[in-house]
Tab-separated table of C-alpha atoms and ligand atoms in Angstrom:
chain	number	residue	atom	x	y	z
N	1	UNK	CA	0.000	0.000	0.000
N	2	UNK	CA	1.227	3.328	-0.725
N	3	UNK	CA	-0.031	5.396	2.357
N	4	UNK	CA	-0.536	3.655	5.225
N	5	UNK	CA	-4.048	2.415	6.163
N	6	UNK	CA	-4.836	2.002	9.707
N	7	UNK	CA	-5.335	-1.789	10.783
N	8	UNK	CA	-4.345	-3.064	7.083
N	9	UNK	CA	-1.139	-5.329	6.623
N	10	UNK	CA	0.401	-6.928	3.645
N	11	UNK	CA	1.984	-10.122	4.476
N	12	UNK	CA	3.291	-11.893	1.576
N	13	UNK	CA	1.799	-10.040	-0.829
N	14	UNK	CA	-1.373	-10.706	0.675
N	15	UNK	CA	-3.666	-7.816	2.469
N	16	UNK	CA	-4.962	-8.896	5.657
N	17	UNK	CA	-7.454	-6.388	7.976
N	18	UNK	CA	-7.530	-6.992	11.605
N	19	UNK	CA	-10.483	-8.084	13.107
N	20	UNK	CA	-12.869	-6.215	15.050
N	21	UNK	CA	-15.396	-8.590	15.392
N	22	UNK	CA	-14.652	-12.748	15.636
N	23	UNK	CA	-14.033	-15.191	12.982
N	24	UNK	CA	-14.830	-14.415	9.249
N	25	UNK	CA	-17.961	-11.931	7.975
N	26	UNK	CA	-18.061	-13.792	4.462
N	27	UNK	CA	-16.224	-17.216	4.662
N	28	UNK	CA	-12.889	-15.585	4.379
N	29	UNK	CA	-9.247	-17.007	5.642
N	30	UNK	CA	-8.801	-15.740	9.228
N	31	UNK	CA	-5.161	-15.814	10.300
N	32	UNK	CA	-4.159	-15.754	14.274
N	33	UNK	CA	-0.987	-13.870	15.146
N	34	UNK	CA	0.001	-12.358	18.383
N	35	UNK	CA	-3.414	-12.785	19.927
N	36	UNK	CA	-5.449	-11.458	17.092
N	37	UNK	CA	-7.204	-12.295	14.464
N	38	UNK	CA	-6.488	-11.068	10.690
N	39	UNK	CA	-8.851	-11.515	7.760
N	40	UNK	CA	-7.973	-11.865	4.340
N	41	UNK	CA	-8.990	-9.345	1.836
N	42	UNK	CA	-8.812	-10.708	-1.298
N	43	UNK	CA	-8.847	-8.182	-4.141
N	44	UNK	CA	-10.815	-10.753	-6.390
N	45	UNK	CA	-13.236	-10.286	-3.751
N	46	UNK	CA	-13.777	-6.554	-3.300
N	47	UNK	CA	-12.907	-3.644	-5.761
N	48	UNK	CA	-11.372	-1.363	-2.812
N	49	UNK	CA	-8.579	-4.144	-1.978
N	50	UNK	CA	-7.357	-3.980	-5.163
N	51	UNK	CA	-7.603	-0.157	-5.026
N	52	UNK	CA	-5.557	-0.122	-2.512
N	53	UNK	CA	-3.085	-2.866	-3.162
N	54	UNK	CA	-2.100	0.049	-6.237
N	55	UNK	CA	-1.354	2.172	-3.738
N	56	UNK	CA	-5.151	4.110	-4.494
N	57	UNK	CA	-5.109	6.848	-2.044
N	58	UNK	CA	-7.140	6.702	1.645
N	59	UNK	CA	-6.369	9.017	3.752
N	60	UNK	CA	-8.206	7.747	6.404
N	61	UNK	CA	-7.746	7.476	10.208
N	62	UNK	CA	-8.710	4.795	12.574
N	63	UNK	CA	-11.506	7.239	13.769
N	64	UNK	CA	-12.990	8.320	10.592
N	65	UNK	CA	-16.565	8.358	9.579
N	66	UNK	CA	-17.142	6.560	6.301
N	67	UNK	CA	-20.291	6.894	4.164
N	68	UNK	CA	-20.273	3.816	2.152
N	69	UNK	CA	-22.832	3.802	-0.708
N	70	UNK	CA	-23.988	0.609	-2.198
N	71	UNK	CA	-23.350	-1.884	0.437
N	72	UNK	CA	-24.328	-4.548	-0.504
N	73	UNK	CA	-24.059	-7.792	1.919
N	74	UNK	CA	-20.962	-6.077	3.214
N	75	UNK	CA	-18.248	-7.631	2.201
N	76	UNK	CA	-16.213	-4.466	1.954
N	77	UNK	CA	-18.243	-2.944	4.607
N	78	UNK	CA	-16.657	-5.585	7.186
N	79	UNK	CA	-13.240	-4.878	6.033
N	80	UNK	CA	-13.295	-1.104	6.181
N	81	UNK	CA	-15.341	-1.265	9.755
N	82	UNK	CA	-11.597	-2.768	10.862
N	83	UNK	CA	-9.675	-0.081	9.290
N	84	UNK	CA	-11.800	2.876	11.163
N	85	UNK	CA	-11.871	0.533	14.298
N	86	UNK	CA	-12.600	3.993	16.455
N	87	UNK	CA	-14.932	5.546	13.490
N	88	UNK	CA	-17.973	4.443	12.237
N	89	UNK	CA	-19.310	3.310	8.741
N	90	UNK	CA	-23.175	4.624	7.478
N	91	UNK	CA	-23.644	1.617	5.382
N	92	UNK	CA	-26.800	2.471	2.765
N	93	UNK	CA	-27.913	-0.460	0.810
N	94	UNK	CA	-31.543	0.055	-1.157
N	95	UNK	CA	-31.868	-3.851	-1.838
N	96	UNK	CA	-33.909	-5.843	0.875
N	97	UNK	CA	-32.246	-9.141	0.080
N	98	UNK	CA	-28.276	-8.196	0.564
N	99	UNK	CA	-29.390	-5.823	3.155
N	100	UNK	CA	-30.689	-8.884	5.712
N	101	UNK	CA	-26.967	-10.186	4.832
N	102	UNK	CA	-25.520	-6.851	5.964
N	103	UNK	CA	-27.506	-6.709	9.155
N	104	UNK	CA	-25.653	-9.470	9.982
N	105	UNK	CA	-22.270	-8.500	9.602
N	106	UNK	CA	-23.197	-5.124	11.289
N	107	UNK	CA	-24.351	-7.130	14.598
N	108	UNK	CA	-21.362	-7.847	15.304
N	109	UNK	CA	-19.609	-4.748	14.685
N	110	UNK	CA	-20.407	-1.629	16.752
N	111	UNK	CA	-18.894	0.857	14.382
N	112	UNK	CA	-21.927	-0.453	11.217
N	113	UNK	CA	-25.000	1.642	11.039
N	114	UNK	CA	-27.009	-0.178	8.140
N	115	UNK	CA	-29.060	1.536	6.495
N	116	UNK	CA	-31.869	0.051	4.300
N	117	UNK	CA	-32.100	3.496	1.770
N	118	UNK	CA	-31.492	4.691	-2.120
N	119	UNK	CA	-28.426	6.605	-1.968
N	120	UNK	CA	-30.091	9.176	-4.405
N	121	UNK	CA	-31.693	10.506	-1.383
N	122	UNK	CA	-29.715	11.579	1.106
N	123	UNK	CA	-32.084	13.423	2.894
N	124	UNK	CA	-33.622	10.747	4.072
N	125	UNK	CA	-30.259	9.254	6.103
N	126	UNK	CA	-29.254	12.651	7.203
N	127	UNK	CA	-30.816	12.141	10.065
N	128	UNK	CA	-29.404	8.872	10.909
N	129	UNK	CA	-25.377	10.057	9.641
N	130	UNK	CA	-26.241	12.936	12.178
N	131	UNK	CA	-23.832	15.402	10.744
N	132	UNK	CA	-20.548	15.414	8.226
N	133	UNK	CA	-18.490	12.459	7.527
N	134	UNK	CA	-14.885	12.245	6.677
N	135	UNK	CA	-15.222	10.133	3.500
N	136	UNK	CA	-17.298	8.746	1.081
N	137	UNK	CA	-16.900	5.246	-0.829
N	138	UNK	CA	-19.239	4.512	-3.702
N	139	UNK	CA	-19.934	1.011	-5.185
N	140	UNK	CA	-23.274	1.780	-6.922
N	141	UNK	CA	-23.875	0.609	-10.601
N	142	UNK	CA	-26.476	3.208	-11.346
N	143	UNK	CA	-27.034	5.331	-14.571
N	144	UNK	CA	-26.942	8.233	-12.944
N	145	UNK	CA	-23.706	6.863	-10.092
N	146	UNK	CA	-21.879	10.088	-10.928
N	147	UNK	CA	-25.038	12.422	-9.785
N	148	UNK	CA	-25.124	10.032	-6.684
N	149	UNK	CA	-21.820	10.639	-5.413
N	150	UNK	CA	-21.734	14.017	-5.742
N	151	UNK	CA	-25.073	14.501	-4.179
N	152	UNK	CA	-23.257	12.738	-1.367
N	153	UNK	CA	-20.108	14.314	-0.995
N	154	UNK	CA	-22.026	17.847	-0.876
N	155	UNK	CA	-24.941	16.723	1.538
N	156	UNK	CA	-22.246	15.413	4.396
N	157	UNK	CA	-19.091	18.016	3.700
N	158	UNK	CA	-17.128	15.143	3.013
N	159	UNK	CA	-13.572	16.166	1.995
N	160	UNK	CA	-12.346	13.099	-0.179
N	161	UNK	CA	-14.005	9.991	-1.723
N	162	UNK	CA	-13.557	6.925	-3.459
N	163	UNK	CA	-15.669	5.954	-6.867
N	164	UNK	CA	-15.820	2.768	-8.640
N	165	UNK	CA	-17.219	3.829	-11.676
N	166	UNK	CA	-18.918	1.157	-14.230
N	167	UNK	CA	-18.986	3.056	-17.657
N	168	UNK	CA	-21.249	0.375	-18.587
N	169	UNK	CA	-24.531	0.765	-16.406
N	170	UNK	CA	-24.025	4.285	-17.768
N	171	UNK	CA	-23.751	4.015	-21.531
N	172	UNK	CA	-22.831	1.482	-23.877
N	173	UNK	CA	-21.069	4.106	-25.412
N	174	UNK	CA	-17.250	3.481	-25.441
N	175	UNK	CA	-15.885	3.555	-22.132
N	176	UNK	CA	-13.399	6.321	-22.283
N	177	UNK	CA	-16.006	8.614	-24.024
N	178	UNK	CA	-18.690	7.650	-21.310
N	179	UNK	CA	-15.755	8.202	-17.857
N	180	UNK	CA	-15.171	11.499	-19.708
N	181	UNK	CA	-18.191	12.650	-19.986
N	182	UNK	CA	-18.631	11.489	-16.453
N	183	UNK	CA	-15.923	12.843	-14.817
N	184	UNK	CA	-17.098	16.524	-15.949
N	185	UNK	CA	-19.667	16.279	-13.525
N	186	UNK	CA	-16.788	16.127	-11.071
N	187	UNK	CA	-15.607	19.512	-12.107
N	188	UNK	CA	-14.222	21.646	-9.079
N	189	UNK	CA	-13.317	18.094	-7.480
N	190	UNK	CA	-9.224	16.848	-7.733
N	191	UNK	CA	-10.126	13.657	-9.689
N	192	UNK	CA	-7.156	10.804	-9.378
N	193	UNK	CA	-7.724	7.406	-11.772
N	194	UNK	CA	-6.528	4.148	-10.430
N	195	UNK	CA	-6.560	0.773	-12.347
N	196	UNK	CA	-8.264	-1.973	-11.050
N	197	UNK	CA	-8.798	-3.245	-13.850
N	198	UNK	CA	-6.845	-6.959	-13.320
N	199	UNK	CA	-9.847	-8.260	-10.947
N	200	UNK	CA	-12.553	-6.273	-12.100
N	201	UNK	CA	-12.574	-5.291	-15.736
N	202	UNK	CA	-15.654	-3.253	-15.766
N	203	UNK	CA	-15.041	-1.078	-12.944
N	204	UNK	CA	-12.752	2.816	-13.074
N	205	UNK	CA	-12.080	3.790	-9.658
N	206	UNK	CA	-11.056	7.133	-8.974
N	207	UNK	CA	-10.542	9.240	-5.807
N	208	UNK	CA	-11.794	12.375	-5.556
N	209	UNK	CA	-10.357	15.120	-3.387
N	210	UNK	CA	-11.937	19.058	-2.077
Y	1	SAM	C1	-21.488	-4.254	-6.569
Y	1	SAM	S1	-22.694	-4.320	-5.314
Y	1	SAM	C2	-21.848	-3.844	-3.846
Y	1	SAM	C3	-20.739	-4.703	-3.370
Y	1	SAM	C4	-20.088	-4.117	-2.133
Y	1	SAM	N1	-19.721	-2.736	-2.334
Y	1	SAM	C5	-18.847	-4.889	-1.724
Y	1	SAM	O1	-17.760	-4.599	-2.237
Y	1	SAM	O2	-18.963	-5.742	-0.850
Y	1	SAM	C6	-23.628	-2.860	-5.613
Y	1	SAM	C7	-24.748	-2.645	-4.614
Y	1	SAM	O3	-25.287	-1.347	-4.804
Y	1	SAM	C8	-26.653	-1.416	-4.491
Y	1	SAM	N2	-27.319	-0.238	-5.056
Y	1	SAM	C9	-27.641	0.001	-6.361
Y	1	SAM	N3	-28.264	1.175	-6.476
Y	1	SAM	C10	-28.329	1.721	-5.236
Y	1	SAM	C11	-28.867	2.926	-4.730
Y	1	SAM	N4	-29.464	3.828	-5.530
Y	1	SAM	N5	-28.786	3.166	-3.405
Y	1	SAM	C12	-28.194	2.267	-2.577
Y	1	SAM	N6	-27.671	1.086	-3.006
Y	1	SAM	C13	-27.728	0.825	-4.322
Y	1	SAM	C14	-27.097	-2.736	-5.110
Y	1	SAM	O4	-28.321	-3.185	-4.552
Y	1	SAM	C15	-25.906	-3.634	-4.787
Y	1	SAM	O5	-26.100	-4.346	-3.594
């Protein structure tokens, strides 16, 4: 990793988290050393490992508040409630059927507020986020994901974000013409492009910066 993340190792070219809660959240390898517990984060498994195993930028701290968009069953919710161990993660998901599978992993981590919401209207979790985050992390695959983000960065004065980006719920329109036109809607924003490409083709991820 290229900045260091708080409560993320790479051992052996493999990215562990440590665990805050017991055992594994998905059926993932859990390693014991020195009286804890690590977790494997495989980037075939989650879109921000790989971001960060090419040294993506997160400048996060181990009590920062994360808005995570697009949550899914929280895979990558689990792993990024160990990196802000002290912080907390708003975890929106607008599917019922992942969202059950999220409640679970968020019972047995303090730091997971689930929340069963589209991410196109903030307003409605406002009340629940109670106030700014630090960060936001996107994983929506949404026409109008761009529109989302922003929305979302604005409504909690959150100074940087990540955005996996799939050109292809967009347009089918070439990629590179589609992330252009995209990325315009960014404008104001310090937009940086990472490739994570090698596990998941489909996906541009970019973090985005005040
Ligand atoms: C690729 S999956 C998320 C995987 C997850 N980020 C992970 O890495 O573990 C995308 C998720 O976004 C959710 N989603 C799509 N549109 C949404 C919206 N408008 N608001 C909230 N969630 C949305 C989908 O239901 C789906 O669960």
């Amino acid at each position: 990793m290229g900045s260091r993340v708080p409560n993320a190792f790479v051992r052996q070219g493999r990215l562990y988290t440590a665990n805050l809660a017991r055992g594994p959240a998905y059926g993932e390898r859990v390693v014991r050393a020195d009286g804890r517990e690590y977790r494997e984060w495989s980037p075939s498994r989650s879109k921000l490992a790989e971001y960060l195993g090419r040294s993506g930028p997160f400048p996060i701290a181990e009590d920062s508040s994360v808005l995570y968009l697009g949550a899914g069953s929280g895979t990558t919710v689990s792993h990024v409630s160990d990196i802000v161990a002290r912080g907390m993660v708003f975890a929106v998901e607008v599917a019922p059927i992942p969202f059950f599978r999220l409640l679970d992993v968020s019972a047995e981590r303090p730091n997971v507020v689930p929340v069963l919401a589209d991410a196109r209207r903030p307003e409605r979790y406002a009340p629940i986020v109670g106030g700014t985050v630090d960060a936001v992390y996107q994983d929506v695959s949404q026409r109008d994901q761009v529109d989302i983000f922003r929305r979302n960065l604005d409504a909690f004065g959150a100074r940087w974000g990540v955005l996996m980006l799939k050109a292809r719920s967009i347009s089918h329109r070439p990629a590179d013409e589609v992330v252009a036109a995209e990325l315009a809607k960014l404008d104001g924003l310090e937009v940086t492009p990472v490739n994570v490409t090698a596990s998941h083709p489909e996906h541009r991820a970019f973090h985005v910066a005040r």
